[in-house]
Coordinates of C-alpha atoms in Angstrom, one line a residue:
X1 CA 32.2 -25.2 -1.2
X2 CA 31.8 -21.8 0.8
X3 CA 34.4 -19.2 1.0
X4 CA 34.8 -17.2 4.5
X5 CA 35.7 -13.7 4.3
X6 CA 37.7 -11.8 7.2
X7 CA 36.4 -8.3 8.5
X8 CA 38.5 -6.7 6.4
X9 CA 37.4 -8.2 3.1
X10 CA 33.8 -8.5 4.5
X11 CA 33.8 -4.5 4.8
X12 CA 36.3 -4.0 1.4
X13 CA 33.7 -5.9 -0.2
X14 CA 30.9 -3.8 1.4
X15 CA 32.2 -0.7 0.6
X16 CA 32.6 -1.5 -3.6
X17 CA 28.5 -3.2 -3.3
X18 CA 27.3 -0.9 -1.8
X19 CA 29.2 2.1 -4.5
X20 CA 27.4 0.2 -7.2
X21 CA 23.9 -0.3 -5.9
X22 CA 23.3 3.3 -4.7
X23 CA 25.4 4.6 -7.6
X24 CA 22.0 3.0 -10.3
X25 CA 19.5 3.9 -7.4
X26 CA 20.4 7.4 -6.4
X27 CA 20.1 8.5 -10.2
X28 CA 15.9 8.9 -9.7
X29 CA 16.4 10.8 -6.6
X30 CA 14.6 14.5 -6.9
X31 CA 12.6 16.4 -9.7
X32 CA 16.0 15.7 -12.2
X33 CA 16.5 11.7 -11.6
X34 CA 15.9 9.6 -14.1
X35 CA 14.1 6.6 -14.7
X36 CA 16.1 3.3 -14.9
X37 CA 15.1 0.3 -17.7
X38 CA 14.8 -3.1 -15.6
X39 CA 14.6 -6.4 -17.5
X40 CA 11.4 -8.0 -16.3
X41 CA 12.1 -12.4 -16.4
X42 CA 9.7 -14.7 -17.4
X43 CA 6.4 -14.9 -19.2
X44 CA 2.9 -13.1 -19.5
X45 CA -0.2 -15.7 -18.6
X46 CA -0.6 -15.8 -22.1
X47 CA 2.9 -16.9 -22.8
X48 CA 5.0 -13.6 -24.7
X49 CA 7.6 -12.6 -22.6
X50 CA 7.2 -9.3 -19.9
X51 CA 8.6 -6.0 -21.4
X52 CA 11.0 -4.2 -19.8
X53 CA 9.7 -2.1 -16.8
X54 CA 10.6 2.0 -16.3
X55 CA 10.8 3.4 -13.3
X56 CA 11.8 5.9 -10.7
X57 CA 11.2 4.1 -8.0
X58 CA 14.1 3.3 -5.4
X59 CA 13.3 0.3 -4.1
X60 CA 12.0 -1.5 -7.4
X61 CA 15.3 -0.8 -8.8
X62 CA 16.9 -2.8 -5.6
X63 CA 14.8 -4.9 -6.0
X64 CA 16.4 -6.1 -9.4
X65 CA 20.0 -5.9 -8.5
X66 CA 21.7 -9.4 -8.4
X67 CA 25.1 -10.1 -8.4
X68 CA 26.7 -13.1 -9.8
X69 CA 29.3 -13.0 -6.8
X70 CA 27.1 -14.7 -4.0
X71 CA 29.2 -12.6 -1.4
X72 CA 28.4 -9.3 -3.4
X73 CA 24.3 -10.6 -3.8
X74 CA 24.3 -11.5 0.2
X75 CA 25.7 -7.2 0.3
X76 CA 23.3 -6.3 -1.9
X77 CA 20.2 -8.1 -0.3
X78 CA 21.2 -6.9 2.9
X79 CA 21.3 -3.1 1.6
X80 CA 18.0 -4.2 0.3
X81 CA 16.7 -4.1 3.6
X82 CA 16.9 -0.5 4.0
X83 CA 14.5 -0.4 0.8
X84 CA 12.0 -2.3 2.0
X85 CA 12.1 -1.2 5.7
X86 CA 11.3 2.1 5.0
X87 CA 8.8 1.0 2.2
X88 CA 6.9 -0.9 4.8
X89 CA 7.3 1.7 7.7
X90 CA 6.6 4.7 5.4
X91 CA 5.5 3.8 2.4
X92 CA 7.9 6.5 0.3
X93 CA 12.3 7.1 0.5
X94 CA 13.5 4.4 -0.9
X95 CA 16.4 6.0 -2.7
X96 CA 16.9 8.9 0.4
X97 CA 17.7 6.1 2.7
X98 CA 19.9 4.0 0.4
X99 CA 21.7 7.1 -0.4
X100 CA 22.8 8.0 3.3
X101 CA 23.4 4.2 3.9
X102 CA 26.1 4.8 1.3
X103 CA 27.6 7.9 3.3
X104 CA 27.4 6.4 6.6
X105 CA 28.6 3.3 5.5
X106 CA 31.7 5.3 3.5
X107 CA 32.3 7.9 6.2
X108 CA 32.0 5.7 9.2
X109 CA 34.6 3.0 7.1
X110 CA 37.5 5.1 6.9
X111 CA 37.1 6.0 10.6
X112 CA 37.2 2.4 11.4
X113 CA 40.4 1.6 9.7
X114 CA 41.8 4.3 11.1
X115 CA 40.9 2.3 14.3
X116 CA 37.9 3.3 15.9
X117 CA 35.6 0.5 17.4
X118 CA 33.3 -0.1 14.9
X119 CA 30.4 -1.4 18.0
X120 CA 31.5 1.9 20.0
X121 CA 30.7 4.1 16.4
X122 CA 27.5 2.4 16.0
X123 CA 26.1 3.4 19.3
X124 CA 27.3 6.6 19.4
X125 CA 25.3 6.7 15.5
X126 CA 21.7 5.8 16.8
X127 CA 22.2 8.5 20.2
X128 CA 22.7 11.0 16.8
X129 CA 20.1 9.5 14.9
X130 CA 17.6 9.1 18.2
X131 CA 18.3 13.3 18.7
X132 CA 17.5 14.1 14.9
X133 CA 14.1 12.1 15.3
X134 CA 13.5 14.5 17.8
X135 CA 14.3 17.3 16.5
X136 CA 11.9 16.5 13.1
X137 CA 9.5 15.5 15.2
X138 CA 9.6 19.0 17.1
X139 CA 9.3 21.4 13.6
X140 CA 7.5 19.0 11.8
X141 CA 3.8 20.8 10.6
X142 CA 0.4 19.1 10.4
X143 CA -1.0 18.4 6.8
X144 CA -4.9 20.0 7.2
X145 CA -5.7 21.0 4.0
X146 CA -6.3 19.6 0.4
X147 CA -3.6 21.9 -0.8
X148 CA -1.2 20.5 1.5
X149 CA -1.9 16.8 0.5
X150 CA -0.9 18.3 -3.0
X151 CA 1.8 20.0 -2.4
X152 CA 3.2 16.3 -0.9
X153 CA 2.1 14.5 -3.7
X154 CA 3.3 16.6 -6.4
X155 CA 6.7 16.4 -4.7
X156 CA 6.7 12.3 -4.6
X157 CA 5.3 11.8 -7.8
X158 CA 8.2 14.2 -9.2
X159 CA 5.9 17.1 -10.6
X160 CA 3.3 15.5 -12.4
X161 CA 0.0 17.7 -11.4
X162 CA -2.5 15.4 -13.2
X163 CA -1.8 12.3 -10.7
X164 CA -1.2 14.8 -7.7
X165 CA -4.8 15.8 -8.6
X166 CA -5.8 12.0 -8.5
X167 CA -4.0 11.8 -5.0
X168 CA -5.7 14.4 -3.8
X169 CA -9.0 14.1 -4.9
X170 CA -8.7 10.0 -4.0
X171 CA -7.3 10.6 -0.4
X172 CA -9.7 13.6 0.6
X173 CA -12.9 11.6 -0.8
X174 CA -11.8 8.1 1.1
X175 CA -10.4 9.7 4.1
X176 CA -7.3 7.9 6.5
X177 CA -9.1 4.5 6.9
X178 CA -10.3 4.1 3.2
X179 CA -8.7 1.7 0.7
X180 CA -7.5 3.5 -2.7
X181 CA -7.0 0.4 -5.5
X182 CA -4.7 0.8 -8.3
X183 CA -6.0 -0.4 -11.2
X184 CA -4.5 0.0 -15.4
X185 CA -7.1 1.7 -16.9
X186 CA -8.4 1.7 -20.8
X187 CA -7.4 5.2 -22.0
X188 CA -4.5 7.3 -21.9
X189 CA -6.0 9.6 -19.4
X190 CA -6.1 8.6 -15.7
X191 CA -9.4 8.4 -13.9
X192 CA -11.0 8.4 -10.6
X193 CA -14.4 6.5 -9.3
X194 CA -15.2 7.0 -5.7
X195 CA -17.4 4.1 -4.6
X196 CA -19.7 5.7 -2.0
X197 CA -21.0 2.5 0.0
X198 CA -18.8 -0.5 0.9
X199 CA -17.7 -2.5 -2.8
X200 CA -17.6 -6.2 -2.3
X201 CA -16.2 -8.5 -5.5
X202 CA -19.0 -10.7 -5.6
X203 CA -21.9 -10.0 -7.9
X204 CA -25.2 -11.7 -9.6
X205 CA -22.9 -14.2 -11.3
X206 CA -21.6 -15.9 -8.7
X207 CA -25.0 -17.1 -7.9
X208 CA -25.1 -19.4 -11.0
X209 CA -26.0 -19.8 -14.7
X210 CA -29.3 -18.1 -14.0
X211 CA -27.9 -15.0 -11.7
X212 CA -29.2 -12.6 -14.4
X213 CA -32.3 -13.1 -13.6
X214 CA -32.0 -11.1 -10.6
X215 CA -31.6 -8.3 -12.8
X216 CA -34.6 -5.7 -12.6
X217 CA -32.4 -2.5 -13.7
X218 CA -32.3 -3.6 -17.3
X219 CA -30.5 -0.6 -18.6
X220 CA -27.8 -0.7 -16.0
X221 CA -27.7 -4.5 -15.8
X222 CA -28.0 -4.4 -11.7
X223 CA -30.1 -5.6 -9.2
X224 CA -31.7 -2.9 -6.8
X225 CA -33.1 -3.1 -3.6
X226 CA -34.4 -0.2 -1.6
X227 CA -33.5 -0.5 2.0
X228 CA -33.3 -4.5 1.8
X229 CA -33.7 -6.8 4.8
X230 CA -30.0 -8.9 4.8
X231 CA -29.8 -12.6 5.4
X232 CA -25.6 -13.7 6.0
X233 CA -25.4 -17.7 6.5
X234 CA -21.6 -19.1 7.2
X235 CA -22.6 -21.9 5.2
X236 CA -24.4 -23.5 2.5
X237 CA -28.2 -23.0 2.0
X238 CA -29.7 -26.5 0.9
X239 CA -33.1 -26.6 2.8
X240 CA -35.6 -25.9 0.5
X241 CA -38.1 -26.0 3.3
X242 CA -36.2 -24.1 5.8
X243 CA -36.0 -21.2 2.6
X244 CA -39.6 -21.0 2.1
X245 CA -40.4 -20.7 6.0
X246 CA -38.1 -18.0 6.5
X247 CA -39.2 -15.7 3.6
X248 CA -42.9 -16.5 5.3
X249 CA -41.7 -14.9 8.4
X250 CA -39.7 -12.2 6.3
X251 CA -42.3 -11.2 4.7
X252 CA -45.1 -11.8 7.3
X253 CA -47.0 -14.9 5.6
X254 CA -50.9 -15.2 6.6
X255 CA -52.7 -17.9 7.0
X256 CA -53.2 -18.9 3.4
X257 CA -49.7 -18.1 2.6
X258 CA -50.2 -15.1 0.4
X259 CA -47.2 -12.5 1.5
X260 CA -48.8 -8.9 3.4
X261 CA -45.5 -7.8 3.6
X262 CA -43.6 -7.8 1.0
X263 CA -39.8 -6.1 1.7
X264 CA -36.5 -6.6 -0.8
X265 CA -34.7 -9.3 0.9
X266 CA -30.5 -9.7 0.0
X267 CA -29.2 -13.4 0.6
X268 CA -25.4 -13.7 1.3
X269 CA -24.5 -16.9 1.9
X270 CA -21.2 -19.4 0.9
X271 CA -23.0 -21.7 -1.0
X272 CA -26.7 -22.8 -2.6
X273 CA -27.7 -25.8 -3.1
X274 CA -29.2 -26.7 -7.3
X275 CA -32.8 -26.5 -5.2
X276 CA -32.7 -23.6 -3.7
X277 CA -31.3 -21.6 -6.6
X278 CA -34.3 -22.3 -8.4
X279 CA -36.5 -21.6 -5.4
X280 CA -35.0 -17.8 -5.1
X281 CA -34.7 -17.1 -8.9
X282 CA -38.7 -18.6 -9.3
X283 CA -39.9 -16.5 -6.7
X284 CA -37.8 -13.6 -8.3
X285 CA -39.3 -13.8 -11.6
X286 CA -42.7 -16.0 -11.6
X287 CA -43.4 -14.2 -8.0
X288 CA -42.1 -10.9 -8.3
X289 CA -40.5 -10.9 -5.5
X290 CA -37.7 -8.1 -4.9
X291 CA -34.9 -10.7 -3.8
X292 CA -31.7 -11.2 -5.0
X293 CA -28.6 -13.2 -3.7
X294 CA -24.7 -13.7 -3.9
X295 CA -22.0 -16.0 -2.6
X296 CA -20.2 -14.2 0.4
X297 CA -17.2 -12.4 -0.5
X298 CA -13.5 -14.0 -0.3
X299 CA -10.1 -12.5 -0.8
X300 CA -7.9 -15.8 -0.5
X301 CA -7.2 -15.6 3.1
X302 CA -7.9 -18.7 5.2
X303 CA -11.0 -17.9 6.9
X304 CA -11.7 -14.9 4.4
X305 CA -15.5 -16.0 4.1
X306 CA -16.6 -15.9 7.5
X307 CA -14.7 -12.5 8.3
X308 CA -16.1 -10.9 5.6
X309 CA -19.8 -11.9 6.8
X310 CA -18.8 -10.8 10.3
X311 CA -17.8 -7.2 8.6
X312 CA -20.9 -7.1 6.6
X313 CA -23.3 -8.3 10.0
X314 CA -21.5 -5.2 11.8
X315 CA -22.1 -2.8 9.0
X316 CA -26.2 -3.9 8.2
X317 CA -26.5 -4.6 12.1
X318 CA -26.8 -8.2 11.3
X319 CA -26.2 -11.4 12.8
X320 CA -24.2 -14.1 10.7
X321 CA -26.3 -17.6 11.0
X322 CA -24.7 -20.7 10.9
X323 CA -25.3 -24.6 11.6
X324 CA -25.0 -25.2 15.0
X325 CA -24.7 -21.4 15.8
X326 CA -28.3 -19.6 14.2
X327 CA -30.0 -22.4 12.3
X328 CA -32.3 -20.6 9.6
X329 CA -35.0 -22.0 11.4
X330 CA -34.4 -19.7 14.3
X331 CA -33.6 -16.6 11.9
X332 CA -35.8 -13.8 13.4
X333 CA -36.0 -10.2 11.8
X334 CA -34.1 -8.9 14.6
X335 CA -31.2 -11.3 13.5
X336 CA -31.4 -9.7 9.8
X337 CA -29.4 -6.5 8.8
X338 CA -30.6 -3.5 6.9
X339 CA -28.8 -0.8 4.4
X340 CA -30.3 2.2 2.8
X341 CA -29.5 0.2 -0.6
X342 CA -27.9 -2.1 -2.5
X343 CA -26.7 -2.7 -6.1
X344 CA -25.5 -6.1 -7.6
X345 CA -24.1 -6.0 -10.9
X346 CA -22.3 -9.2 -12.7
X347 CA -19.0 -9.1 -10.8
X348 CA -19.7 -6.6 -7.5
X349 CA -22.2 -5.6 -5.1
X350 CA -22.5 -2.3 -3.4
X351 CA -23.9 -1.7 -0.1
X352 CA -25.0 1.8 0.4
X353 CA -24.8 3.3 4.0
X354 CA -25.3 -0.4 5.8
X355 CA -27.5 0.9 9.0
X356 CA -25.1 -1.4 11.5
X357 CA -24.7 0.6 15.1
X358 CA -22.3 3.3 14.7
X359 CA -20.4 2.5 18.2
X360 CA -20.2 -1.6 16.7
X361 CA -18.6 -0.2 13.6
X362 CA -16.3 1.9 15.3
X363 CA -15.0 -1.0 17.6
X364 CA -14.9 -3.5 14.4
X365 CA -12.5 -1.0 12.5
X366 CA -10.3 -0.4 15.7
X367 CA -9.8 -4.4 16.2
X368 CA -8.8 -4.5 12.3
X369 CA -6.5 -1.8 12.7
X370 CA -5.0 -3.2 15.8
X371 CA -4.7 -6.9 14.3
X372 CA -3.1 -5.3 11.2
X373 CA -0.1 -4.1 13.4
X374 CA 0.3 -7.4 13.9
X375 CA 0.6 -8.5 10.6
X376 CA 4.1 -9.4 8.8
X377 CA 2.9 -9.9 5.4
X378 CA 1.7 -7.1 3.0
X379 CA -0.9 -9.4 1.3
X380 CA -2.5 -9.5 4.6
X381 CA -2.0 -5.8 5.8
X382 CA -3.6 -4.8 2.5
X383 CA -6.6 -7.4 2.9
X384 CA -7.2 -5.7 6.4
X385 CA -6.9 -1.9 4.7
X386 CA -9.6 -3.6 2.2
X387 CA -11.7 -4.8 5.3
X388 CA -11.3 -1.3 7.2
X389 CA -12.3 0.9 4.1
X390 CA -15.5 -1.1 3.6
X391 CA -16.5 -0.7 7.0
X392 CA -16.0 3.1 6.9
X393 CA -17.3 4.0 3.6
X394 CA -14.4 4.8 1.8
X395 CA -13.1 3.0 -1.6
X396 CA -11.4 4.6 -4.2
X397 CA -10.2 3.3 -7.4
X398 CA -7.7 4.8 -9.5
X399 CA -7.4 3.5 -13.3
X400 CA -4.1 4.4 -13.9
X401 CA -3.9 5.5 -18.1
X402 CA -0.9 5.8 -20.4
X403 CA 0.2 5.9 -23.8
X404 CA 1.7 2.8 -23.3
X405 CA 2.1 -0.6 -21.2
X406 CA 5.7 1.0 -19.9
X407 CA 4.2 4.1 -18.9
X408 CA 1.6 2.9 -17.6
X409 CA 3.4 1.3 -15.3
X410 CA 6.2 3.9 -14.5
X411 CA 2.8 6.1 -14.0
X412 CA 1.7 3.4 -11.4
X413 CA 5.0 3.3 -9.5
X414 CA 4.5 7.4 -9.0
X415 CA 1.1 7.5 -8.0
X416 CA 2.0 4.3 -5.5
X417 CA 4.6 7.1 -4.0
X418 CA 2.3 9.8 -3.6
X419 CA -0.6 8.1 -1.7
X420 CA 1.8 6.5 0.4
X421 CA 3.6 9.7 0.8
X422 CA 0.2 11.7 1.2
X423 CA -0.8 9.2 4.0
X424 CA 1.9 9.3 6.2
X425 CA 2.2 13.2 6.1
X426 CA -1.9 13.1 7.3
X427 CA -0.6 10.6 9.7
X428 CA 2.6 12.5 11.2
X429 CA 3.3 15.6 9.2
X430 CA 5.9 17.2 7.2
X431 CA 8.9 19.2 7.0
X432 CA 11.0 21.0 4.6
X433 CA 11.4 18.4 1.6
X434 CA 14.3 18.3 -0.8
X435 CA 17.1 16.9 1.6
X436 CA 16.9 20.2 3.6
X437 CA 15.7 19.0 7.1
X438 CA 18.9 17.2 6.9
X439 CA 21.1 18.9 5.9
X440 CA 20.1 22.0 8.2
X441 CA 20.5 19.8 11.1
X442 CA 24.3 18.8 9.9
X443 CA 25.2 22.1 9.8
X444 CA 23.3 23.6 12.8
X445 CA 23.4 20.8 15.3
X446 CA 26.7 18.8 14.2
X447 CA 30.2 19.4 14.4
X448 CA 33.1 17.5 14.2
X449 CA 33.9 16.5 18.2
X450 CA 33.8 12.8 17.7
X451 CA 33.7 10.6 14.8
X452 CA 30.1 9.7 14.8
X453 CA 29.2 13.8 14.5
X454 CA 31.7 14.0 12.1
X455 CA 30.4 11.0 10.2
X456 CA 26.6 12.4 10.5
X457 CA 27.5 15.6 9.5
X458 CA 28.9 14.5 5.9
X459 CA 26.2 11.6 5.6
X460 CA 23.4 14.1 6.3
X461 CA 24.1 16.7 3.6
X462 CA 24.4 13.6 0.3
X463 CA 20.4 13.7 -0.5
X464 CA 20.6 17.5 -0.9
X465 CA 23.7 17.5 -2.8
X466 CA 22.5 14.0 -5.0
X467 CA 19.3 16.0 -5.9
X468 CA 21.1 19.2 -7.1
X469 CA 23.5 16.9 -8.9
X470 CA 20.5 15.1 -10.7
X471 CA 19.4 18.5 -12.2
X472 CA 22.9 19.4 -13.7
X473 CA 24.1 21.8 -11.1
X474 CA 27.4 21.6 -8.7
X475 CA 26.2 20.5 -5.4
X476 CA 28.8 22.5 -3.6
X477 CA 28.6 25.8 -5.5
X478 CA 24.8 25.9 -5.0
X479 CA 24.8 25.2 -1.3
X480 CA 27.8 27.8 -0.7
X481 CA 25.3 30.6 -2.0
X482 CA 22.7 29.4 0.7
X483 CA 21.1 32.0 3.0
X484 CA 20.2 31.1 6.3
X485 CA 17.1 29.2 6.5
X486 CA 17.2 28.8 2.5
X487 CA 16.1 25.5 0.8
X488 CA 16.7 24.9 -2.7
X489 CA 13.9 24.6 -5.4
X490 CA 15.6 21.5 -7.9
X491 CA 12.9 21.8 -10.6
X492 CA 13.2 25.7 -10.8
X493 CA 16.8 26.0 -9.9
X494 CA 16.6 28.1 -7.2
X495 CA 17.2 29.0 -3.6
X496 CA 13.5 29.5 -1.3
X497 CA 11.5 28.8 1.6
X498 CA 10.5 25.7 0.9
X499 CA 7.9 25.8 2.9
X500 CA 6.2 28.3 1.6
X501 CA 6.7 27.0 -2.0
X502 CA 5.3 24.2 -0.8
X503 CA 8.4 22.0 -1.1
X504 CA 7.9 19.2 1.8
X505 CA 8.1 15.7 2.8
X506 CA 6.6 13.6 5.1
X507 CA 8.3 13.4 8.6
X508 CA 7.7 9.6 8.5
X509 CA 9.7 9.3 5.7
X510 CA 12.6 11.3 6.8
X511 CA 12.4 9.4 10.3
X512 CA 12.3 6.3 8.5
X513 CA 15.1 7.2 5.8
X514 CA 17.2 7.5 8.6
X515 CA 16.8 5.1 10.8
X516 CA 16.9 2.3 8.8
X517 CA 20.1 3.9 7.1
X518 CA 21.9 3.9 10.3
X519 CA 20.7 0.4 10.6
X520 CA 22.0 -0.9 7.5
X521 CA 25.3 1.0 7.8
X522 CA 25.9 0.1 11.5
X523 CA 25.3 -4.0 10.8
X524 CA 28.4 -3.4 7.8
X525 CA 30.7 -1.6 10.0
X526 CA 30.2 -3.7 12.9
X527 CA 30.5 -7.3 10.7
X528 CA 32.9 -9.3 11.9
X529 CA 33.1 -11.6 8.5
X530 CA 31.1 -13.1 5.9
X531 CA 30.5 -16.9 4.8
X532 CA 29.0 -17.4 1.3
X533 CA 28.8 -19.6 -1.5
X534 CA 31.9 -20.0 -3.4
X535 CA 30.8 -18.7 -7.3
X536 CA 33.9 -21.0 -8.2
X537 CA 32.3 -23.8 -7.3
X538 CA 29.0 -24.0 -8.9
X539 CA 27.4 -25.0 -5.8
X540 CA 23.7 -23.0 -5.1
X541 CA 20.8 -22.9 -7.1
X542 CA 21.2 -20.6 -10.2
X543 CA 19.5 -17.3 -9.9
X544 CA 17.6 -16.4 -13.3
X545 CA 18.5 -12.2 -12.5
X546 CA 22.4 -12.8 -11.8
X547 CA 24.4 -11.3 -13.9
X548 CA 22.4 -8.0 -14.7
X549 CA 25.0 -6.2 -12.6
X550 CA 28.3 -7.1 -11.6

């Protein structure tokens, strides 16, 4: 059975959901939230149960709300949407915008029972919202300096200098198009490795039982070659024949067969058949040849093969061969790539300043970047940051350390905030942080002339008041002692500039914040009923998280 709810219930209901979801969330807002304790369902792969997970982060404590009241969950999920909106637009402000969805939502409410149009409010909240945009994006500041990339990661990862440090350090050495992997480290200490070349997760092993024999860097376990000529085949190599002849053009046979150029030759193909395994491993070891070979890279994506040989061609200035397309028999050296050098160990190779045109590599990067604005899904957004890094030189990889497994991860959710926060203030800039861009608007630029400035006004001010409350202080008393143009410092307790203590955030996430806070808060005010499961009933699929609120 389904129960229908009227306007009025719809937005009664709203108003107590939406109290109780920002009320756990907006407790890790600013320098004095706290952490929240999630129970984590289900198993570990090797069957004992997750541990709890700690963390500050907004929208991972969304994330976990369910209610057992399927009219409450369908709330909550929607709210939800705020979360993730502005994770996936800005990467960082989770808990800012679910906070002034909450105000909105409560100060536009009471205007709408007192009978204003609810459709009429709405609009007259995004022309507000469309003017603040432009006002942030009129005093917002470049980010141009290492310092300044700090300064923003400090203030997302709530103070911790040792991963704003890592930030820094990660997103300077990478620059904007490289691809920074979070990885849980060995130690308690948290590490950096900056992978100079282009980092692909196939090594020596996946070229079989004898892959090892590649190997001519005992100490290091790797396979070197100096400035290798690069072979990519879409497809798998099973012509023994075919082989031999092209490493006789390769390597400029004479008459008698005996080799008079002898060049380190990499082989990335799909597959290999049993014979010609042999035939590269004997010429590698009873030959001495400097060969090696590795199956081409895949990420899981359909098709991932083939694009990552069509990255790697443009890189080494390659072309990818193929039956039907380049048959090996036609392989000429102007069809093989080139790099300055290359290192296979068991699990990844690393191509070192691949000697691919510089104008082909730009143009591959832009067409990733324009197909990944495209893209819906993060798993494939992320594959195509992967893909763009490798092309421009820049991987990163941060092995996050702790004391434990539960702050190790708490760790991880911090340092997730700060590059994304660090990114998007390279990208767009910031502004004063703390909730003070705001709130200086609400009280310079709003009044109370209509219902939606009176609404904005009040909404804009709760992230500064919710972070001076998170610290222990009265929100009210501190702002009253405010000089003009004064921010407040949470961690020190104190009015300043804030920018020049170096107290910002990222425009994008304040633009973000707000939008999709209005959005959220408008689609409540505006419902005209709900229709949901009736919890009386039974009826639905169980969900394994109900019951953890409500």
């Amino acid at each position: 059975m389904k129960r229908i709810l009227n306007s009025e219930a719809a937005r009664e209901l709203s108003i107590r959901t939406i109290e109780e979801v920002a009320g756990i969330v907006k407790q890790t807002l600013g320098p004095g939230g706290n952490p929240i304790t999630l129970q984590r369902m289900g198993n570990n792969p090797d069957g004992t149960p997750l541990k709890p997970l700690v963390t500050k982060d907004g929208v991972t404590v969304a994330e976990s709300i369910r209610f057992k009241d399927p009219a409450k969950d369908t709330i909550t999920q929607a709210i939800l949407g705020v979360a993730q909106s502005t994770v996936s637009q800005a990467g960082d402000g989770t808990t800012t915008a679910i906070v002034l969805a909450e105000a909105i939502y409560k100060a536009g409410y009471k205007r709408v029972k007192q009978g204003a149009n609810g459709i009429q409010l709405l609009n007259d909240l995004k022309a507000i919202k469309d003017k603040i945009i432009t006002h942030i994006n009129e005093i917002k500041e470049e980010v141009e300096t290492p310092e300044h990339i700090f300064a923003v990661a400090k203030i997302s990862c709530n103070g911790d200098e040792e991963v704003a440090r890592v930030v820094t350090e990660a997103v300077t050495s990478v620059g904007e198009d490289g691809h920074i992997a979070l990885e849980e480290g060995y130690s308690r200490e948290t590490k950096l490795e900056i992978i100079q070349g282009a980092m692909y997760k196939q090594g020596w092993r996946s070229f079989g039982p004898h892959g090892a024999l590649l190997v001519n860097d005992k100490t290091r376990n790797v396979a070197e070659l100096s400035r290798p000529a690069v072979l990519l085949y879409a497809g798998k190599l099973d012509s023994l024949d075919e082989m031999g002849r092209l490493i006789n053009r390769v390597m400029s046979a004479d008459a008698n067969g005996n080799l008079t150029n002898v060049i380190p030759f990499l082989i990335i193909a799909h597959d290999y058949s049993d014979e010609v395994k042999n035939f590269i491993i004997q010429n590698r070891v009873h030959q001495k040849l400097p060969i090696a070979a590795i199956k081409s890279p895949f990420d899981g994506s359909p098709n991932a093969r083939t694009e990552m040989l069509e990255d790697l061609a443009v890189l080494v200035g390659a072309t990818v061969a193929a039956k039907g397309i380049l048959e090996l028999d036609k392989v000429t050296d102007e069809h093989l790539g080139c790099a300055e050098k290359v290192e296979i160990s068991a699990e990844e190779t690393v191509i070192f300043s691949g000697l691919g045109d510089a104008d082909d590599i730009l143009a591959r990067v832009d067409a990733l970047k324009t197909l990944k604005e495209t893209r819906m899904h993060d798993f494939d957004k992320e594959n195509l940051s992967i893909r763009i890094g490798k092309l421009t030189g820049g991987i990163a990889i941060v092995r996050v350390g702790g004391d434990s497994e539960l702050e190790m991860l708490e760790k991880k959710d911090r340092i997730e905030d700060a590059l994304c926060a660090a990114r998007v203030a390279i990208q767009d800039g910031v502004v004063p942080g703390g909730g003070f861009t705001l709130y200086n608007y609400a009280m310079n630029h709003l009044g109370n002339a209509t219902d939606a400035e009176a609404i904005m006004q009040e909404a804009l001010k709760a992230p500064i008041k919710q972070i001076i409350a998170n610290v222990g202080e009265n929100p009210d008393v501190v702002l009253s002692h405010l000089k003009p143009g004064q921010g407040y410092d949470a961690r020190a307790k104190k009015a300043c500039d804030l920018l020049e203590a170096e107290i910002v955030d990222p425009a994008k996430v304040t633009k973000s914040a707000l939008e999709n806070a209005v959005s959220i808060a408008g689609l409540l005010l505006t419902t005209g009923g709900a229709i949901v499961m009736d919890s009386a009933t039974g009826d639905g699929a169980p969900n394994p998280l109900a019951g953890m609120f409500g």
